Coordinates of C-alpha atoms in Angstrom, one line a residue:
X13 CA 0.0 0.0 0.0
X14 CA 3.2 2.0 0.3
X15 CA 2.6 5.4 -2.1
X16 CA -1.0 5.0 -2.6
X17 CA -3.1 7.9 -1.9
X18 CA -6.3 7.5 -0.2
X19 CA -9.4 9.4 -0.3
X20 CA -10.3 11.1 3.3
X21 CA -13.8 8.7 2.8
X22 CA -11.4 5.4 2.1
X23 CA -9.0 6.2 4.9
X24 CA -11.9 6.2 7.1
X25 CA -13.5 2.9 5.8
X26 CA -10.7 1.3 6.6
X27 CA -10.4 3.0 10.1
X28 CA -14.3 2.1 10.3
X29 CA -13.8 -1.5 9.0
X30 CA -11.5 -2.2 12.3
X31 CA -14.2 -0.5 14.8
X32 CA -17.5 -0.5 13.8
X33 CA -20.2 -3.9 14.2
X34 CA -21.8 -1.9 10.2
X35 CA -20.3 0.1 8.6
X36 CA -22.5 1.9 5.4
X37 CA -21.0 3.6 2.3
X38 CA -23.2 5.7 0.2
X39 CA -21.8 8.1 -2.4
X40 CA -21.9 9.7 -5.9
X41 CA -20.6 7.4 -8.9
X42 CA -17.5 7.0 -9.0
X43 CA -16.3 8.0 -5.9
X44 CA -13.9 5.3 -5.3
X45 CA -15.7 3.1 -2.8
X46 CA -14.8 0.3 -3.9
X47 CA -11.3 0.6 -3.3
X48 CA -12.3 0.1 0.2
X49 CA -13.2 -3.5 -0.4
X50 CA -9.4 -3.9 -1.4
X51 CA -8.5 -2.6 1.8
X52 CA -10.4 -4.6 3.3
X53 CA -9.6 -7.8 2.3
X54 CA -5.6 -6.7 2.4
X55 CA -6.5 -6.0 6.3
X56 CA -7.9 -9.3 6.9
X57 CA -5.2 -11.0 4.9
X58 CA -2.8 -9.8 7.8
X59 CA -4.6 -11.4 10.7
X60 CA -8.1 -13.5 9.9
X61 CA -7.3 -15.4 7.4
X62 CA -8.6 -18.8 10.0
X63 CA -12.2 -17.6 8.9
X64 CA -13.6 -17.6 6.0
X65 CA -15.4 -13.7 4.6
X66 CA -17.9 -13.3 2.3
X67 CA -18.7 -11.1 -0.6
X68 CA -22.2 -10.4 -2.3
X69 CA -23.9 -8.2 -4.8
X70 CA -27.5 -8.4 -6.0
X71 CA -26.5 -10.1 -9.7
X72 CA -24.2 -11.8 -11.0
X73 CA -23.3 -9.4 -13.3
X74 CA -23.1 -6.4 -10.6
X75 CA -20.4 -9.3 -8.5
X76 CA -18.6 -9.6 -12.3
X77 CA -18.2 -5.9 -12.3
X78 CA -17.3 -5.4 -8.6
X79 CA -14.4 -8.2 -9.4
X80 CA -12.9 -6.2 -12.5
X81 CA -12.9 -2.5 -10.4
X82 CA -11.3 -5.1 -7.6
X83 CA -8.6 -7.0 -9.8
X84 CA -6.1 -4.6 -10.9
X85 CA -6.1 -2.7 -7.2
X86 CA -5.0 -5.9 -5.8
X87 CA -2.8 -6.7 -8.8
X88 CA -0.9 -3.8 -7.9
X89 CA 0.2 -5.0 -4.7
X90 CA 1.1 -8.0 -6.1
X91 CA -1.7 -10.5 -4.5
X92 CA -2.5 -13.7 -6.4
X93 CA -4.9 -15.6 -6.3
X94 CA -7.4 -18.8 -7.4
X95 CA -11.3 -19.2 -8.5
X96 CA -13.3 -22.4 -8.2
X97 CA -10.3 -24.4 -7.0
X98 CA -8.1 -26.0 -4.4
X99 CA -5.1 -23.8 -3.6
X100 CA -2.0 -24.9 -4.8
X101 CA -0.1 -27.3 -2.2
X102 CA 2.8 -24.8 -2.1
X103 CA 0.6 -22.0 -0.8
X104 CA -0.6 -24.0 1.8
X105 CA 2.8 -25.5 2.6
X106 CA 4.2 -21.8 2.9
X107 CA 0.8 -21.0 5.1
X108 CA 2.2 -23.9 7.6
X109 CA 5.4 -23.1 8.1
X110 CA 4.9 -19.2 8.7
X111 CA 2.3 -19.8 10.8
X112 CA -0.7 -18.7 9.0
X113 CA -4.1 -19.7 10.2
X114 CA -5.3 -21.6 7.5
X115 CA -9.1 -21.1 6.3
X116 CA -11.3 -23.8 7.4
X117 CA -11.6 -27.2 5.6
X118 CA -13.6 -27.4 2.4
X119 CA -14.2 -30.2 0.1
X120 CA -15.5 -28.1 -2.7
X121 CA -14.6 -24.2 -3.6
X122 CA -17.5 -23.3 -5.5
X123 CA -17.7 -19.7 -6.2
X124 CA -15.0 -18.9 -3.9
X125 CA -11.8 -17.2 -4.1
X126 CA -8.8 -18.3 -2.5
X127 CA -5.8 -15.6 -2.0
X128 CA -2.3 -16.4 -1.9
X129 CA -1.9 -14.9 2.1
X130 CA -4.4 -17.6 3.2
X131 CA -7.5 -15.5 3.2
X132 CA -10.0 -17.1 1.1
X133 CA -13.9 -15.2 0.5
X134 CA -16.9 -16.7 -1.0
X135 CA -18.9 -15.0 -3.6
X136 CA -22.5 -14.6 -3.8
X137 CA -25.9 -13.0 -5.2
X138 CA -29.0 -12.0 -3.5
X139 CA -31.2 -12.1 -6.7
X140 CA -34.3 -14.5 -6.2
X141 CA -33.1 -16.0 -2.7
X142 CA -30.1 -17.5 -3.9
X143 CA -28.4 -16.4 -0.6
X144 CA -30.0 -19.4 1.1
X145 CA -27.9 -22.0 -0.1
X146 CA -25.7 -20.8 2.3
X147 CA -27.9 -21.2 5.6
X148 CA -25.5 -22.3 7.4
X149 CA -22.5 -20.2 6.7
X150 CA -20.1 -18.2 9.2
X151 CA -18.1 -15.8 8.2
X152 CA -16.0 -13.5 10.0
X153 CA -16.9 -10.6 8.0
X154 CA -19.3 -9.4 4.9
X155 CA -19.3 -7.3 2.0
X156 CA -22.7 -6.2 0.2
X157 CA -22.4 -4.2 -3.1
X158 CA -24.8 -2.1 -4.6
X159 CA -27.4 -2.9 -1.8
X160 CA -29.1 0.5 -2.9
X161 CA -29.3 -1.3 -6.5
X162 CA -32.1 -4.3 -6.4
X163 CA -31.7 -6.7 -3.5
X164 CA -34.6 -7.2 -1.0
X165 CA -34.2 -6.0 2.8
X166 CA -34.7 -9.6 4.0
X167 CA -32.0 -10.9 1.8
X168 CA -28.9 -7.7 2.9
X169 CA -29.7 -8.7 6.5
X170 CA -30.5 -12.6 6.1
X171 CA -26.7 -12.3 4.5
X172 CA -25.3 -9.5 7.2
X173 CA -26.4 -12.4 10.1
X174 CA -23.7 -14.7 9.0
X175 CA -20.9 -12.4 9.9
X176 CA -20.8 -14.3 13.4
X177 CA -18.9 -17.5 14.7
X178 CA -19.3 -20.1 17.1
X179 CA -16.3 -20.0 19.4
X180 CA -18.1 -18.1 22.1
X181 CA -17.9 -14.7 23.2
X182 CA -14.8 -14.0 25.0
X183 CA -12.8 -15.7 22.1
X184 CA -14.4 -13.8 20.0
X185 CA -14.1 -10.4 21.4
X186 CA -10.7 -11.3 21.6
X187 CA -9.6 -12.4 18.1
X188 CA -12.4 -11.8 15.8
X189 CA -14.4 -8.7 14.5
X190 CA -17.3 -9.4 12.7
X191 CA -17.9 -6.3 10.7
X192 CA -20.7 -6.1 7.7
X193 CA -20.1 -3.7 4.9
X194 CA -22.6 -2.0 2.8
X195 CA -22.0 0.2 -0.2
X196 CA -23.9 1.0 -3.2
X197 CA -24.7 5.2 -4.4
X198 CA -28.0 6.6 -3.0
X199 CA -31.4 4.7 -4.3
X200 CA -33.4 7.0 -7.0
X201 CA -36.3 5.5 -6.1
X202 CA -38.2 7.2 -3.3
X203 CA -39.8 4.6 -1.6
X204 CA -36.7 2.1 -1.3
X205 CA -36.2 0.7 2.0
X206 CA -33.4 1.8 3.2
X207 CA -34.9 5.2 4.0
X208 CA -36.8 3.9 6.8
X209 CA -34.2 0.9 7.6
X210 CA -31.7 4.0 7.6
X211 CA -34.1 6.2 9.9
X212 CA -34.4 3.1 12.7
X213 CA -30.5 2.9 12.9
X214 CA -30.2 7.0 13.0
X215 CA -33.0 6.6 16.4
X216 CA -30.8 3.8 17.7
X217 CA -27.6 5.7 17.3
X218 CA -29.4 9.2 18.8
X219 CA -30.9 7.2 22.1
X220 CA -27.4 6.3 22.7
X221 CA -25.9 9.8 22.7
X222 CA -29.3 10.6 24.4
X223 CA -30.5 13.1 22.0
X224 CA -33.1 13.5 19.0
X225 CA -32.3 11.5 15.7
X226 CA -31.5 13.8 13.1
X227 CA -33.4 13.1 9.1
X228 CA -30.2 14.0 7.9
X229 CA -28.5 10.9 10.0
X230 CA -27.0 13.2 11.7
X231 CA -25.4 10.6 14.4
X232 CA -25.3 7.6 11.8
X233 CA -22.8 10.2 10.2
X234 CA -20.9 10.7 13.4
X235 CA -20.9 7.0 14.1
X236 CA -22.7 7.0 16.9
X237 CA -23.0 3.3 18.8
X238 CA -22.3 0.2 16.7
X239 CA -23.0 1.4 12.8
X240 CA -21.4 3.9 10.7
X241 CA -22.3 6.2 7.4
X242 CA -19.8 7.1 5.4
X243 CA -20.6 10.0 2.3
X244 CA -18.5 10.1 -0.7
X245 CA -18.9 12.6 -3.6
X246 CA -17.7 11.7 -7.5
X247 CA -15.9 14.6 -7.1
X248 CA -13.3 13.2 -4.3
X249 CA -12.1 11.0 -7.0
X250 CA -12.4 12.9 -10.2
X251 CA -8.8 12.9 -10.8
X252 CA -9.6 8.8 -11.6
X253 CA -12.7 9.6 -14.0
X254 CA -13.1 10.9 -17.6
X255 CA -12.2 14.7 -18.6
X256 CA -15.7 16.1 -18.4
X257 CA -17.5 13.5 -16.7
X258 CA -19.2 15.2 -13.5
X259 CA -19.5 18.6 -15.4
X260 CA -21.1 16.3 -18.9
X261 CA -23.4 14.3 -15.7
X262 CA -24.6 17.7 -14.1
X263 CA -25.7 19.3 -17.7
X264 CA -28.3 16.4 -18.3
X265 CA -29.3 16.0 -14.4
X266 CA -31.6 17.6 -12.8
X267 CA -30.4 19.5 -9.2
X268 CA -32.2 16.2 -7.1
X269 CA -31.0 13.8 -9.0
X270 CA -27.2 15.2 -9.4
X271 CA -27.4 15.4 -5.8
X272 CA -27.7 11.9 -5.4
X273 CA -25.8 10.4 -8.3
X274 CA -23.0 12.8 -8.1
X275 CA -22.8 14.0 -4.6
X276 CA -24.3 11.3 -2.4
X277 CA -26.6 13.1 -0.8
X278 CA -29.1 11.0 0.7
X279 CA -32.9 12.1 0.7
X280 CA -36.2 11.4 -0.5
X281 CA -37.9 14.1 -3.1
X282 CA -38.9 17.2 -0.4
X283 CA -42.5 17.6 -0.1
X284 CA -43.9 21.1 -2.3
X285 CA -43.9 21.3 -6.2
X286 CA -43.0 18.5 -8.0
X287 CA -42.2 20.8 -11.3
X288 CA -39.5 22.9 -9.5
X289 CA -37.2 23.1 -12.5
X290 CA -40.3 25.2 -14.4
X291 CA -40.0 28.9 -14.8
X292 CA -40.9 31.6 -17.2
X293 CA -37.9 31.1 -18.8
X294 CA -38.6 27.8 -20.7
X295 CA -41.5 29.8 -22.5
X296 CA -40.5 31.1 -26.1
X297 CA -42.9 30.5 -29.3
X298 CA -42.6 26.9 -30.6
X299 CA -43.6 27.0 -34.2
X300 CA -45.2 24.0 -36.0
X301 CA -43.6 22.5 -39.4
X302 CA -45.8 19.6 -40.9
X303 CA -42.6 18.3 -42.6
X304 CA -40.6 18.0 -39.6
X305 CA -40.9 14.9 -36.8
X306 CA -43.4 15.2 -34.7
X307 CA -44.0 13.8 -31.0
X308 CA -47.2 12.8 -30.0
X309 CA -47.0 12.2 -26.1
X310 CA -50.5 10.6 -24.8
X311 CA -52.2 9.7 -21.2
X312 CA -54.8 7.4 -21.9
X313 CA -57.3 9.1 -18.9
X314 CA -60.9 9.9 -20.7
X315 CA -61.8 12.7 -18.7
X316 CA -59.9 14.9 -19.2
X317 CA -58.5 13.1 -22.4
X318 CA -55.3 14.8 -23.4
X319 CA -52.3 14.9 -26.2
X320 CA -49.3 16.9 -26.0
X321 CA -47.2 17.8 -29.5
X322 CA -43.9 18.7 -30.0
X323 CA -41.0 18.7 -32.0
X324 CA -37.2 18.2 -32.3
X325 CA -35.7 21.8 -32.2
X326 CA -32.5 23.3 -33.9
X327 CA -29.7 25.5 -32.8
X328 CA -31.2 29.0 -33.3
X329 CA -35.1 28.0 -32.4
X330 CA -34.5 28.3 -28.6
X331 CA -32.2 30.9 -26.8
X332 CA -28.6 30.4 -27.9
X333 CA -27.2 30.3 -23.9
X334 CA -28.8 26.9 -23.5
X335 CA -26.7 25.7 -26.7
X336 CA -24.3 22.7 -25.6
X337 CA -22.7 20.5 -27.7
X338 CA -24.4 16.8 -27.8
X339 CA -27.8 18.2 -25.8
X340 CA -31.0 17.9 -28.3
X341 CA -33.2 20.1 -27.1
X342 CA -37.4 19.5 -27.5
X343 CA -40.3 22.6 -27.9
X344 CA -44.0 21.7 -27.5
X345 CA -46.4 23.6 -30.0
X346 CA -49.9 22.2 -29.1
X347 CA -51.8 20.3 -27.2
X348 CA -55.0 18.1 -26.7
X349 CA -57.4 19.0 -23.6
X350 CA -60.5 17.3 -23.7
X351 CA -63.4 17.8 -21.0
X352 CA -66.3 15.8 -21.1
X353 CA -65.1 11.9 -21.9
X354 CA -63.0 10.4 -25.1
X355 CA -62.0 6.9 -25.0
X356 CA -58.6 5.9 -27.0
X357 CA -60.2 6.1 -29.9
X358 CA -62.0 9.0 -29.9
X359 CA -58.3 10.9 -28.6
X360 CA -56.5 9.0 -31.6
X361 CA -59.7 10.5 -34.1
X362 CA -59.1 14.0 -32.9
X363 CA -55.5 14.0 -33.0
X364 CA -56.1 12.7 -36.7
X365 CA -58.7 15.2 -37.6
X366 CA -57.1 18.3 -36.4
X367 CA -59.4 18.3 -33.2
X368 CA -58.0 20.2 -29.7
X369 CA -61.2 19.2 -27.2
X370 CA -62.6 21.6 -24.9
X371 CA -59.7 23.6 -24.1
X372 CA -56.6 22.3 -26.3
X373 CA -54.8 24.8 -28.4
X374 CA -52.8 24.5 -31.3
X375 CA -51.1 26.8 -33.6
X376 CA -53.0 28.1 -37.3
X377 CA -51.1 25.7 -39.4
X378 CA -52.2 22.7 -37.3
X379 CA -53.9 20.4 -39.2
X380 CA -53.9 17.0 -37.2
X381 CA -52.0 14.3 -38.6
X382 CA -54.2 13.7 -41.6
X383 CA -51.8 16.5 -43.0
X384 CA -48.3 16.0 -41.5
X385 CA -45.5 14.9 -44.2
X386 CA -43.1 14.1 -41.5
X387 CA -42.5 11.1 -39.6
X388 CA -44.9 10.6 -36.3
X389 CA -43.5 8.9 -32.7
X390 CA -46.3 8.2 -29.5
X391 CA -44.7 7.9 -26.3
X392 CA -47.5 7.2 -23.4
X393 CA -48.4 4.9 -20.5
X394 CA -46.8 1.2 -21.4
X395 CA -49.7 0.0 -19.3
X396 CA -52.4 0.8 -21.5
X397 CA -50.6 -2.0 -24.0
X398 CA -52.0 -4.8 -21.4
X399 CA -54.0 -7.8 -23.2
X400 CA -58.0 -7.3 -22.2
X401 CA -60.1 -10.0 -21.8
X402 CA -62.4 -8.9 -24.7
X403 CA -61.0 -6.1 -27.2
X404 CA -58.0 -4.5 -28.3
X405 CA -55.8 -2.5 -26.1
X406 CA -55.6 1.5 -26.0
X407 CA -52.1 1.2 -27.8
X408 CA -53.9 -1.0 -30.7
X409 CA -56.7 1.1 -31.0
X410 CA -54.7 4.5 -31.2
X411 CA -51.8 2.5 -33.5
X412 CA -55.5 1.4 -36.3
X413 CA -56.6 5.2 -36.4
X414 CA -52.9 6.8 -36.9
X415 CA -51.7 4.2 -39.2
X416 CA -54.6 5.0 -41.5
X417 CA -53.4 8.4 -41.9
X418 CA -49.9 8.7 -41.1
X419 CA -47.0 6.5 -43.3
X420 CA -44.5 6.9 -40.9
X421 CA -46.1 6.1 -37.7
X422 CA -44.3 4.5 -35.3
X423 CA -44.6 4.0 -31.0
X424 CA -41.7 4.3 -28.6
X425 CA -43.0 2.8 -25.6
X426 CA -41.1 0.8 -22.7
X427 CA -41.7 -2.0 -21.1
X428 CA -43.2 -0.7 -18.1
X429 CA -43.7 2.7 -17.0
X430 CA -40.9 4.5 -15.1
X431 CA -41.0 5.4 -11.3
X432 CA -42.7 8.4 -10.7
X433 CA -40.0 10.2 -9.4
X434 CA -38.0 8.7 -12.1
X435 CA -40.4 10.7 -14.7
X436 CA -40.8 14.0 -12.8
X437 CA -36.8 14.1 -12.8
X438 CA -36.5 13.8 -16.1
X439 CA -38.6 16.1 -16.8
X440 CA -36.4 18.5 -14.6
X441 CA -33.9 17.8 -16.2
X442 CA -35.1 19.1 -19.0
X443 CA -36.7 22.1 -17.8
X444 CA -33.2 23.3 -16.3
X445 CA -30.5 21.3 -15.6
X446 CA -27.9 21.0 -12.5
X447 CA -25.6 23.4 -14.8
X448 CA -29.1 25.5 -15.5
X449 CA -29.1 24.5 -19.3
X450 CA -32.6 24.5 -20.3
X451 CA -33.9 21.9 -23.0
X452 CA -37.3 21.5 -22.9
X453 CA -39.6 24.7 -24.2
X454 CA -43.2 25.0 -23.8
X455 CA -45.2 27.9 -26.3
X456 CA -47.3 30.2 -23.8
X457 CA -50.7 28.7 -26.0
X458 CA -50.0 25.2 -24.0
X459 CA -52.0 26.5 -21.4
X460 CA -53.0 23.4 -20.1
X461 CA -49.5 21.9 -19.8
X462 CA -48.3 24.6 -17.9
X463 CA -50.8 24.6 -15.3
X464 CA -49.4 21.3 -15.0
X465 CA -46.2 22.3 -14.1
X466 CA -47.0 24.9 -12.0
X467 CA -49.8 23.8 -9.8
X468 CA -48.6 19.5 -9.3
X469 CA -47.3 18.7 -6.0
X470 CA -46.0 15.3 -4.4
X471 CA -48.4 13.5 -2.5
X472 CA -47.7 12.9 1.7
X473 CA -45.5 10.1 0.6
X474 CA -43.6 12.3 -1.7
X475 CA -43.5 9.3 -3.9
X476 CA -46.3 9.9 -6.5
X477 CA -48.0 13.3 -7.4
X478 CA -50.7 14.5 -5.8
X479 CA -54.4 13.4 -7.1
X480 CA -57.1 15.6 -6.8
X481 CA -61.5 14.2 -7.5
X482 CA -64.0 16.2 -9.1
X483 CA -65.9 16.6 -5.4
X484 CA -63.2 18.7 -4.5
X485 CA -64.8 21.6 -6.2
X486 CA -62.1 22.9 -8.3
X487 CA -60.7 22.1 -11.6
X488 CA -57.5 20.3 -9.7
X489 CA -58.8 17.2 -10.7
X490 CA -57.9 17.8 -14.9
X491 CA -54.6 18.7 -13.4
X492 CA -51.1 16.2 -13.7
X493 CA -52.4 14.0 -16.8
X494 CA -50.6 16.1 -19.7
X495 CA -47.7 16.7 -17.5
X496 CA -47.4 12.3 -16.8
X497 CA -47.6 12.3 -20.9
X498 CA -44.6 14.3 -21.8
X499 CA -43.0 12.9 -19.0
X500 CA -43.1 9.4 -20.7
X501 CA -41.8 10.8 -23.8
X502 CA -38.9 12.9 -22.1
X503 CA -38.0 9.5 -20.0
X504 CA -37.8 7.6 -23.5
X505 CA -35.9 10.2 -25.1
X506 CA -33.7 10.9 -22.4
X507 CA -33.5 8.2 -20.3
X508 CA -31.0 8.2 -17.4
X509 CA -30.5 12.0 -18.4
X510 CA -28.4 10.7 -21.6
X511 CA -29.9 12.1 -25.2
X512 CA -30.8 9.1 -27.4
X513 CA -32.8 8.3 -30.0
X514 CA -36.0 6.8 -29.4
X515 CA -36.2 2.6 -29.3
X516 CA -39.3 2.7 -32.1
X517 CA -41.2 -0.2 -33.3
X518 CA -44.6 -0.8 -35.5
X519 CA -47.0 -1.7 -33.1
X520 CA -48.6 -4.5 -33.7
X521 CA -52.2 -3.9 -34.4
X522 CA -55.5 -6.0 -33.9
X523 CA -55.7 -7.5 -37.6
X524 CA -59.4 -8.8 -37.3
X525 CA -60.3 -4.8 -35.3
X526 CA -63.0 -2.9 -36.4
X527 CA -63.1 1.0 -35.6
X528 CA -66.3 2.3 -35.6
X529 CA -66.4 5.5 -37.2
X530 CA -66.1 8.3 -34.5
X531 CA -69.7 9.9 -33.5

């Protein structure tokens, strides 16, 4: 280890490692956590190497990835080591006569690694339960990556419970420390559980210190009583990452979400406005040009029944400040706001027809799609694809009406729908960035939209947006709808905050459907 330099985080994972019963890592991308798992493993090599450790990730493929960022830090120092096999007789010849505990007895070494300084760890995943093969392992310590990224809370702790032994307590506390180590960057999804399994270790830690826990883990930070929270920011170790990587990361985030990816901050979305990123600023006139691609973002909801239109937009249509090289940048013309009750087919007619519903507006030179030359993508709610009993779908009905009209039609839906959160970032993101580059430009006649952005809040949970019924006694309840429609088509165009071009496909109409012809 002689002329590496640590991170202040790394130097005190290591310090942590040796003190702490849990010790947690969260922190931006890249930060260099892992290279406390190195450490780790180079500190056990020097004194527990009679126990066997363990190391786990959700997937296989996360443990595959963990190994490669792992290899070449131990390759420096010059450890070797074998997969999947005995060790060689030499190694355990030189274990013997320098008096190296040797690692317990094992007729097979599946999935296990077995270093040259005795220490040998097990490998595992936590994807559907197959953690309980090992029910009735010990290991003198564990290592969980990317716990924020997938893996149930039963199976982190049903694997953090084997870091024990059976040797009794005072040789234990003599010889042995059985630390668990968690690491992973902060979860994006709201409702995770390690918010509240964080919360009940922060009122543990503040009932020792006999004060109030803190919601920013205040004492978990301090490493107060038996656990530990380490922060880490992508910015500790950006002398390791790309030229441009956290500045190119905080251009296409929005401030939440660069927070967490980048900074490590962890925190569920703060209660208020769910559109924060909105502002007079992304208004400027959006023009229509029926030779250009157009976007057709749809919530299937009958009442209100809505449709939101936009375009691809070139340097020189939007204020030249936002200009950055690789960001495409998006301006929504028109839209579709229907009081009153359309079913898909109805919506799809309208859209065809030229139709805006009760309080839609579109500019002069809006025709509907029976008119447009240029190609046509719908983005909407992947759920409204699902097989009825009798019938076709929403997606096959709207797919029958705009094929019939349009030659190049095509859908670019997911699989499923993104979190909530997921979508309302996103379209952040675009609104204004972390870097405040704007993207995403409304015309001042999409009335409806806008209400949208400024007038949705998140609900108690702060998971989902706030849902408002017609008894209510305001028009609150045609609120959010348009909003959750361009928010599908932001999330497929930009998804993960990276510009991309949309995954399209022919969607797969009902051959044998009949449309009736709209009243």
């Amino acid at each position: 280890m002689r002329g590496w330099k640590l991170h202040a985080h790394q130097q005190l994972s290591i310090l942590a490692h040796q003190r702490y019963d849990t010790v947690i890592e969260v922190g931006g991308l890249g930060s260099g956590k892992t290279v406390g798992l190195a450490l780790w493993l180079l500190d056990r090599m020097r004194w527990d190497t009679g126990q066997e450790h363990a190391l786990f990730a959700h997937t296989n493929g996360q443990l595959q990835q963990v190994l490669q960022r792992l290899s070449p830090v131990l390759g420096e120092v010059g450890i070797k080591w074998v997969f999947n096999c005995r060790p060689p007789t030499e190694w355990i010849e030189q274990w013997k006569a320098r008096g190296i505990a040797l690692p317990p007895h094992r007729d097979r070494f599946t999935n296990a690694i077995t270093f040259e300084a005795g220490l040998r760890l097990q490998l595992g995943t936590l994807f559907n339960r197959a953690y309980e093969q090992w029910k009735s392992a010990e290991w003198g310590s564990v290592a969980i990556e990317e716990f924020t990224a997938g893996p149930e809370q039963q199976a982190v702790e049903w694997v953090m419970d084997r870091a024990r032994c059976g040797m009794g307590k005072e040789f234990c506390r003599e010889h042995h420390r059985h630390t668990k180590m968690l690491k992973g960057n902060p979860a994006e999804d709201d409702g995770h559980w390690y918010f509240d399994w964080l919360w009940t270790l922060e009122k543990h830690a503040a009932s020792i210190a006999g004060e109030e826990p803190s919601e920013h883990y205040a004492h978990l930070y301090r490493g107060v009583g038996p656990v530990i929270l380490i922060p880490s920011r992508s910015s500790d170790n950006e002398d390791n990452l790309a030229d441009g990587y956290i500045e190119n990361q905080r251009s296409r985030l929005d401030d939440e979400t660069a927070k967490r990816r980048l900074d490590g901050i962890i925190s569920r979305t703060a209660s208020g406005r769910a559109y924060n990123a909105f502002s007079r600023a992304n208004e400027i006139e959006v023009a229509y040009d029926p030779s250009r691609t157009l976007y057709v973002a749809l919530d299937f909801n009958i009442n209100p029944a809505v449709a939101v239109f936009s375009h691809p937009l070139n340097p020189g249509e939007y204020p030249g400040e936002h200009n950055r090289p690789g960001v495409k940048h998006v301006g929504v013309f028109g839209e579709v706001h229907h009081v009153g009750g359309w079913d898909a087919h109805q919506l799809a007619s309208a859209i065809v027809s030229g139709e805006t519903g009760t309080n839609g507006s579109v500019p002069s030179n809006w025709k509907g799609l029976r008119e447009h030359k240029g190609p046509v993508v719908a983005f909407g709610d992947a759920t409204a694809r699902a097989k009825l009993m009798s019938g076709p779908n929403s997606w096959q009905i709207v797919t029958e009406v705009m094929r019939s009209s349009v030659s190049k039609f095509s859908v670019a839906i997911g699989k499923t729908n993104p979190l909530v959160q997921m979508r309302v970032r996103a379209l952040n993101a675009r609104l204004c960035s972390a870097t405040g580059v704007r993207s995403l430009w409304i015309d001042p006649r999409v009335e409806e939209l806008i209400a949208d952005f400024n007038t949705n809040v998140w609900d108690k949970k702060g998971t989902d947006i706030q849902k408002y019924g017609e008894r209510g006694g305001s028009r609150m309840w045609r609120r959010t709808h348009e909003a959750d429609a361009l928010g599908y088509e932001v999330s497929e165009l930009f998804p993960m905050g990276r510009d991309s071009e949309p995954v399209t496909s022919k969607f797969v109409a009902n051959p044998t459907l009949k449309i009736p012809e709209m009243r």
